[in-house]
PDB file of C-alpha atoms in Angstrom:
ATOM      1  CA  ASP A   1      28.322   6.914  23.885  1.00 35.00           C
ATOM      2  CA  ALA A   2      27.249   3.754  25.539  1.00 33.00           C
ATOM      3  CA  CYS A   3      28.335   1.222  28.141  1.00 32.00           C
ATOM      4  CA  HIS A   4      29.159  -2.308  27.813  1.00 33.00           C
ATOM      5  CA  LEU A   5      26.879  -4.630  29.758  1.00 35.00           C
ATOM      6  CA  ARG A   6      26.700  -8.182  30.361  1.00 34.00           C
ATOM      7  CA  ILE A   7      24.842 -10.759  31.708  1.00 34.00           C
ATOM      8  CA  HIS A   8      27.019 -13.225  33.511  1.00 34.00           C
ATOM      9  CA  ARG A   9      24.698 -16.106  34.790  1.00 31.00           C
ATOM     10  CA  TYR A  10      26.095 -19.434  33.942  1.00 30.00           C
ATOM     11  CA  CYS A  11      29.671 -18.848  33.413  1.00 32.00           C
ATOM     12  CA  ALA A  12      32.726 -16.504  33.289  1.00 29.00           C
ATOM     13  CA  SER A  13      34.017 -14.931  30.018  1.00 32.00           C
ATOM     14  CA  ARG A  14      36.442 -12.617  28.994  1.00 27.00           C
ATOM     15  CA  ALA A  15      34.835 -11.620  25.658  1.00 30.00           C
ATOM     16  CA  ILE A  16      34.076  -8.234  24.774  1.00 28.00           C
ATOM     17  CA  SER A  17      31.303  -7.179  22.214  1.00 31.00           C
ATOM     18  CA  PHE A  18      29.712  -4.468  20.104  1.00 29.00           C
ATOM     19  CA  CYS A  19      27.021  -1.942  20.250  1.00 36.00           C
ATOM     20  CA  ALA A  20      23.016  -2.771  20.968  1.00 40.00           C
ATOM     21  CA  ALA A  21      20.188  -0.861  22.518  1.00 41.00           C
ATOM     22  CA  LEU A  22      17.567  -2.242  25.254  1.00 43.00           C
ATOM     23  CA  LEU A  23      14.879   0.675  25.573  1.00 43.00           C
ATOM     24  CA  ILE A  24      12.717  -0.785  28.432  1.00 43.00           C
ATOM     25  CA  SER A  25      12.407   2.187  30.807  1.00 38.00           C
ATOM     26  CA  GLY A  26      13.343   5.828  30.781  1.00 39.00           C
ATOM     27  CA  GLY A  27      12.705   8.311  27.710  1.00 38.00           C
ATOM     28  CA  HIS A  28       9.309   7.883  28.134  1.00 35.00           C
ATOM     29  CA  ARG A  29       7.284   9.537  25.198  1.00 34.00           C
ATOM     30  CA  ASN A  30       3.720  10.904  24.837  1.00 33.00           C
ATOM     31  CA  GLY A  31       2.407   8.997  21.739  1.00 37.00           C
ATOM     32  CA  CYS A  32       4.378   8.182  18.663  1.00 38.00           C
ATOM     33  CA  THR A  33       5.894   9.885  16.212  1.00 37.00           C
ATOM     34  CA  SER A  34       7.943   7.320  14.354  1.00 38.00           C
ATOM     35  CA  PRO A  35       8.758   7.798  10.774  1.00 40.00           C
ATOM     36  CA  SER A  36       6.844   6.031   7.994  1.00 37.00           C
ATOM     37  CA  PRO A  37       5.895   3.142   7.884  1.00 40.00           C
ATOM     38  CA  PRO A  38       3.645   3.992  10.934  1.00 42.00           C
ATOM     39  CA  LEU A  39       3.374   1.633  14.117  1.00 47.00           C
ATOM     40  CA  VAL A  40       0.107  -0.007  14.088  1.00 41.00           C
ATOM     41  CA  GLY A  41      -1.772   1.188  17.276  1.00 39.00           C
ATOM     42  CA  CYS A  42       0.996   2.936  18.829  1.00 41.00           C
ATOM     43  CA  VAL A  43      -1.188   6.115  20.153  1.00 40.00           C
ATOM     44  CA  HIS A  44      -2.021   6.029  24.029  1.00 47.00           C
ATOM     45  CA  LEU A  45      -1.664   2.142  24.162  1.00 50.00           C
ATOM     46  CA  ALA A  46      -1.400   2.169  28.078  1.00 50.00           C
ATOM     47  CA  THR A  47      -5.144   3.257  28.263  1.00 48.00           C
ATOM     48  CA  TYR A  48      -6.036  -0.300  26.690  1.00 50.00           C
ATOM     49  CA  MET A  49      -3.657  -2.942  27.090  1.00 62.00           C
ATOM     50  CA  THR A  50      -5.193  -5.614  28.716  1.00 65.00           C
ATOM     51  CA  SER A  51      -3.465  -8.762  28.128  1.00 81.00           C
ATOM     52  CA  HIS A  52       0.223 -10.351  28.888  1.00 90.00           C
ATOM     53  CA  PRO A  53       3.011 -10.027  26.082  1.00 95.00           C
ATOM     54  CA  ILE A  54       3.311 -12.232  23.142  1.00 97.00           C
ATOM     55  CA  ILE A  55       6.872 -12.636  22.234  1.00 98.00           C
ATOM     56  CA  ARG A  56       6.914 -14.473  18.538  1.00 98.00           C
ATOM     57  CA  ARG A  57       8.671 -14.589  15.622  1.00 98.00           C
ATOM     58  CA  LEU A  58       8.883 -11.916  12.800  1.00 98.00           C
ATOM     59  CA  GLY A  59       6.678 -13.041   9.820  1.00 98.00           C
ATOM     60  CA  ALA A  60       6.886 -11.300   5.880  1.00 98.00           C
ATOM     61  CA  VAL A  61       3.602  -9.395   7.207  1.00 98.00           C
ATOM     62  CA  ASP A  62       5.136  -7.723   9.945  1.00 98.00           C
ATOM     63  CA  ALA A  63       8.060  -5.991   7.540  1.00 98.00           C
ATOM     64  CA  PRO A  64       6.412  -2.942   7.864  1.00 97.00           C
ATOM     65  CA  GLU A  65       6.230  -2.714  11.763  1.00 97.00           C
ATOM     66  CA  PHE A  66       9.494  -3.963  12.053  1.00 98.00           C
ATOM     67  CA  VAL A  67      11.113  -1.239  10.078  1.00 98.00           C
ATOM     68  CA  GLY A  68       8.915   1.280  11.944  1.00 98.00           C
ATOM     69  CA  LEU A  69      10.199  -0.069  15.105  1.00 98.00           C
ATOM     70  CA  VAL A  70      13.793   0.152  13.702  1.00 98.00           C
ATOM     71  CA  ARG A  71      13.303   3.712  13.029  1.00 98.00           C
ATOM     72  CA  ALA A  72      11.394   4.575  15.964  1.00 97.00           C
ATOM     73  CA  LEU A  73      14.519   3.090  18.165  1.00 96.00           C
ATOM     74  CA  ALA A  74      16.875   5.333  15.780  1.00 96.00           C
ATOM     75  CA  GLU A  75      14.919   8.699  16.459  1.00 95.00           C
ATOM     76  CA  THR A  76      14.734   7.825  20.163  1.00 90.00           C
ATOM     77  CA  GLY A  77      18.448   7.336  20.299  1.00 89.00           C
ATOM     78  CA  GLY A  78      18.738  10.886  18.167  1.00 92.00           C
ATOM     79  CA  VAL A  79      20.501   9.005  15.171  1.00 94.00           C
ATOM     80  CA  ALA A  80      19.858   8.606  11.649  1.00 96.00           C
ATOM     81  CA  GLY A  81      17.347   5.130  11.324  1.00 97.00           C
ATOM     82  CA  PRO A  82      17.369   3.069   8.009  1.00 98.00           C
ATOM     83  CA  ASP A  83      16.597   4.634   4.785  1.00 98.00           C
ATOM     84  CA  ASP A  84      14.406   3.046   1.958  1.00 98.00           C
ATOM     85  CA  ALA A  85      17.326   1.124   0.698  1.00 98.00           C
ATOM     86  CA  ALA A  86      18.600  -0.050   3.726  1.00 98.00           C
ATOM     87  CA  ALA A  87      15.268  -1.069   4.937  1.00 98.00           C
ATOM     88  CA  GLU A  88      14.713  -3.191   2.197  1.00 98.00           C
ATOM     89  CA  ARG A  89      18.347  -5.003   2.713  1.00 98.00           C
ATOM     90  CA  LEU A  90      17.354  -5.392   6.567  1.00 98.00           C
ATOM     91  CA  VAL A  91      13.743  -7.049   6.073  1.00 98.00           C
ATOM     92  CA  HIS A  92      15.261  -9.235   2.940  1.00 98.00           C
ATOM     93  CA  ALA A  93      18.222 -10.212   5.298  1.00 98.00           C
ATOM     94  CA  ALA A  94      15.469 -10.808   8.569  1.00 98.00           C
ATOM     95  CA  LEU A  95      13.225 -13.032   6.324  1.00 98.00           C
ATOM     96  CA  THR A  96      15.835 -14.838   4.174  1.00 98.00           C
ATOM     97  CA  ASP A  97      16.340 -18.442   4.533  1.00 97.00           C
ATOM     98  CA  SER A  98      19.475 -18.473   6.699  1.00 97.00           C
ATOM     99  CA  PRO A  99      19.093 -15.103   8.129  1.00 98.00           C
ATOM    100  CA  PRO A 100      22.168 -13.289  10.000  1.00 98.00           C
ATOM    101  CA  PHE A 101      20.390 -12.549  12.620  1.00 98.00           C
ATOM    102  CA  GLU A 102      16.957 -13.356  14.637  1.00 98.00           C
ATOM    103  CA  VAL A 103      13.865 -10.996  15.416  1.00 98.00           C
ATOM    104  CA  ARG A 104      11.515 -11.438  18.001  1.00 98.00           C
ATOM    105  CA  LEU A 105       8.186  -9.055  18.283  1.00 98.00           C
ATOM    106  CA  ALA A 106       6.326  -8.154  21.224  1.00 98.00           C
ATOM    107  CA  GLU A 107       2.394  -8.024  20.710  1.00 97.00           C
ATOM    108  CA  VAL A 108      -0.168  -6.904  22.939  1.00 95.00           C
ATOM    109  CA  ASP A 109      -3.744  -7.251  22.083  1.00 93.00           C
ATOM    110  CA  GLY A 110      -3.251  -7.938  18.424  1.00 93.00           C
ATOM    111  CA  HIS A 111      -0.556  -4.845  18.384  1.00 95.00           C
ATOM    112  CA  VAL A 112       3.263  -4.882  17.678  1.00 97.00           C
ATOM    113  CA  VAL A 113       4.627  -2.562  20.382  1.00 97.00           C
ATOM    114  CA  GLY A 114       8.213  -3.845  20.744  1.00 98.00           C
ATOM    115  CA  TYR A 115      10.923  -5.863  19.385  1.00 98.00           C
ATOM    116  CA  MET A 116      14.387  -7.379  19.696  1.00 98.00           C
ATOM    117  CA  VAL A 117      17.106  -8.438  17.022  1.00 98.00           C
ATOM    118  CA  PHE A 118      19.633 -11.040  18.062  1.00 98.00           C
ATOM    119  CA  PHE A 119      22.678 -13.214  16.769  1.00 98.00           C
ATOM    120  CA  MET A 120      25.007 -16.159  17.857  1.00 98.00           C
ATOM    121  CA  THR A 121      28.684 -15.323  18.548  1.00 98.00           C
ATOM    122  CA  TYR A 122      31.177 -17.974  20.060  1.00 98.00           C
ATOM    123  CA  SER A 123      33.410 -17.893  23.243  1.00 98.00           C
ATOM    124  CA  THR A 124      36.779 -19.794  22.296  1.00 98.00           C
ATOM    125  CA  PHE A 125      37.805 -19.373  25.836  1.00 98.00           C
ATOM    126  CA  LEU A 126      34.935 -21.441  26.820  1.00 98.00           C
ATOM    127  CA  GLY A 127      33.938 -23.398  23.695  1.00 98.00           C
ATOM    128  CA  LYS A 128      30.265 -22.650  23.868  1.00 98.00           C
ATOM    129  CA  PRO A 129      27.871 -20.427  21.918  1.00 98.00           C
ATOM    130  CA  SER A 130      27.212 -17.114  23.224  1.00 98.00           C
ATOM    131  CA  LEU A 131      24.130 -14.565  22.221  1.00 98.00           C
ATOM    132  CA  PHE A 132      24.232 -10.925  21.286  1.00 98.00           C
ATOM    133  CA  ILE A 133      21.463  -8.800  21.525  1.00 98.00           C
ATOM    134  CA  GLU A 134      21.893  -5.997  18.912  1.00 98.00           C
ATOM    135  CA  ASP A 135      18.305  -4.243  19.482  1.00 97.00           C
ATOM    136  CA  MET A 136      15.512  -4.229  22.097  1.00 96.00           C
ATOM    137  CA  PHE A 137      12.986  -1.313  21.991  1.00 96.00           C
ATOM    138  CA  VAL A 138       9.384  -1.038  23.413  1.00 96.00           C
ATOM    139  CA  VAL A 139       7.244   1.967  21.997  1.00 95.00           C
ATOM    140  CA  GLY A 140       7.163   4.485  24.722  1.00 90.00           C
ATOM    141  CA  ASP A 141       3.279   4.350  25.842  1.00 90.00           C
ATOM    142  CA  ALA A 142       3.806   0.572  25.972  1.00 94.00           C
ATOM    143  CA  ARG A 143       6.504   0.810  28.643  1.00 91.00           C
ATOM    144  CA  GLY A 144       6.272  -0.148  31.998  1.00 91.00           C
ATOM    145  CA  HIS A 145       3.736  -2.909  31.332  1.00 92.00           C
ATOM    146  CA  GLY A 146       5.960  -6.040  31.195  1.00 94.00           C
ATOM    147  CA  VAL A 147       6.902  -5.972  27.568  1.00 96.00           C
ATOM    148  CA  GLY A 148      10.656  -5.330  27.994  1.00 95.00           C
ATOM    149  CA  VAL A 149      10.850  -7.358  30.556  1.00 96.00           C
ATOM    150  CA  ALA A 150       8.970 -10.166  28.440  1.00 97.00           C
ATOM    151  CA  LEU A 151      11.552  -9.385  25.278  1.00 98.00           C
ATOM    152  CA  PHE A 152      14.522  -9.735  28.015  1.00 97.00           C
ATOM    153  CA  ASP A 153      12.891 -13.095  29.250  1.00 98.00           C
ATOM    154  CA  ALA A 154      12.919 -14.577  25.929  1.00 98.00           C
ATOM    155  CA  ALA A 155      16.325 -13.337  25.098  1.00 98.00           C
ATOM    156  CA  VAL A 156      17.658 -15.201  28.303  1.00 98.00           C
ATOM    157  CA  ALA A 157      15.382 -18.418  27.289  1.00 98.00           C
ATOM    158  CA  GLU A 158      16.793 -18.609  24.064  1.00 98.00           C
ATOM    159  CA  ALA A 159      20.381 -18.389  25.464  1.00 98.00           C
ATOM    160  CA  LEU A 160      19.373 -21.538  27.801  1.00 98.00           C
ATOM    161  CA  ALA A 161      17.811 -23.193  25.007  1.00 98.00           C
ATOM    162  CA  ARG A 162      21.074 -23.157  22.947  1.00 98.00           C
ATOM    163  CA  ASP A 163      23.360 -23.559  25.545  1.00 98.00           C
ATOM    164  CA  CYS A 164      25.099 -20.561  25.843  1.00 98.00           C
ATOM    165  CA  CYS A 165      27.421 -19.233  28.375  1.00 98.00           C
ATOM    166  CA  ARG A 166      26.285 -15.697  28.438  1.00 98.00           C
ATOM    167  CA  ILE A 167      24.700 -12.746  26.818  1.00 98.00           C
ATOM    168  CA  ASP A 168      25.922  -9.413  26.034  1.00 97.00           C
ATOM    169  CA  TRP A 169      24.777  -6.086  24.831  1.00 96.00           C
ATOM    170  CA  SER A 170      25.534  -2.435  25.299  1.00 94.00           C
ATOM    171  CA  ALA A 171      23.526   0.466  26.357  1.00 92.00           C
ATOM    172  CA  PRO A 172      23.414   4.351  26.753  1.00 90.00           C
ATOM    173  CA  LYS A 173      24.523   5.066  29.847  1.00 90.00           C
ATOM    174  CA  ARG A 174      21.724   7.567  30.058  1.00 90.00           C
ATOM    175  CA  LEU A 175      19.158   4.846  30.477  1.00 89.00           C
ATOM    176  CA  VAL A 176      19.433   4.970  34.316  1.00 92.00           C
ATOM    177  CA  GLY A 177      16.205   2.812  35.000  1.00 89.00           C
ATOM    178  CA  ALA A 178      17.055   0.354  32.263  1.00 90.00           C
ATOM    179  CA  VAL A 179      20.615   0.011  33.768  1.00 93.00           C
ATOM    180  CA  ALA A 180      19.204  -0.538  37.215  1.00 93.00           C
ATOM    181  CA  PHE A 181      17.119  -3.185  35.463  1.00 92.00           C
ATOM    182  CA  TYR A 182      20.153  -5.319  34.072  1.00 94.00           C
ATOM    183  CA  ARG A 183      21.826  -4.945  37.192  1.00 95.00           C
ATOM    184  CA  ALA A 184      18.451  -6.341  39.177  1.00 94.00           C
ATOM    185  CA  ARG A 185      19.122  -9.282  36.871  1.00 94.00           C
ATOM    186  CA  GLY A 186      22.459  -9.975  37.506  1.00 95.00           C
ATOM    187  CA  ALA A 187      24.335  -8.318  34.763  1.00 96.00           C
ATOM    188  CA  ARG A 188      27.485  -6.207  35.260  1.00 94.00           C
ATOM    189  CA  THR A 189      29.562  -3.518  33.085  1.00 92.00           C
ATOM    190  CA  ARG A 190      32.837  -4.272  32.315  1.00 91.00           C
ATOM    191  CA  ASP A 191      34.874  -1.269  33.490  1.00 91.00           C
ATOM    192  CA  ASP A 192      38.241  -2.921  32.370  1.00 95.00           C
ATOM    193  CA  TRP A 193      37.272  -3.308  28.652  1.00 94.00           C
ATOM    194  CA  HIS A 194      37.113  -0.504  25.841  1.00 93.00           C
ATOM    195  CA  LEU A 195      33.883  -0.438  23.554  1.00 91.00           C
ATOM    196  CA  PHE A 196      35.590   0.065  20.094  1.00 94.00           C
ATOM    197  CA  ARG A 197      33.798   0.938  16.590  1.00 94.00           C
ATOM    198  CA  LEU A 198      35.288   0.899  13.218  1.00 96.00           C
ATOM    199  CA  ASP A 199      33.204   2.582  10.254  1.00 95.00           C
ATOM    200  CA  GLY A 200      33.214   5.285   7.861  1.00 94.00           C
ATOM    201  CA  ASP A 201      36.414   6.126   6.325  1.00 94.00           C
ATOM    202  CA  GLY A 202      38.154   4.217   9.236  1.00 95.00           C
ATOM    203  CA  LEU A 203      36.780   1.091   7.751  1.00 96.00           C
ATOM    204  CA  ALA A 204      39.656   0.581   5.206  1.00 96.00           C
ATOM    205  CA  LEU A 205      42.927  -1.296   4.641  1.00 96.00           C
ATOM    206  CA  PRO A 206      46.053   0.926   5.696  1.00 93.00           C
ATOM    207  CA  ARG A 207      47.754   1.778   2.340  1.00 88.00           C
TER     208      ARG A 207
END
């Protein structure tokens, strides 16, 4: 249900990576109906967005908004988001001293309107780190104002600062506008690779 995408700006690679979603355009919704906890200031943001997005790290005070954004992303994709137990694990992992992933929030006029989750991987062929985007999401009424572009640029900046050879992510094929944006930025799809996932009952050792 997703096509594999890769930005390949600085070196060649042959690795494949798994799932993420980057929602920069398309699927626009009127208002915000994400589950509790609510997204602060998410109603008709477009009517008063006056400043450029600020990309910053997640803090403990941001936990409710972070969980709300993750649930909103899941709702947009028509899948189940984290329940309360999963949300507690997610926040704990994000705020621990050695988190397995990093979070960046997009803030406009004091309102958190988007987020990105990424983590580091490594290319054995090239002997360099790589960056994988797990989630990137902007609430509906904040789209079209440069928030998604700012988040994407933050990912590129992180990759360059860490001497990464590439950024990997995947996205639903239905997000035509987002896919066009990725291609314009130099990303390419990997039609010669399959995207695999092992989960549920399949995630078990053979008997």
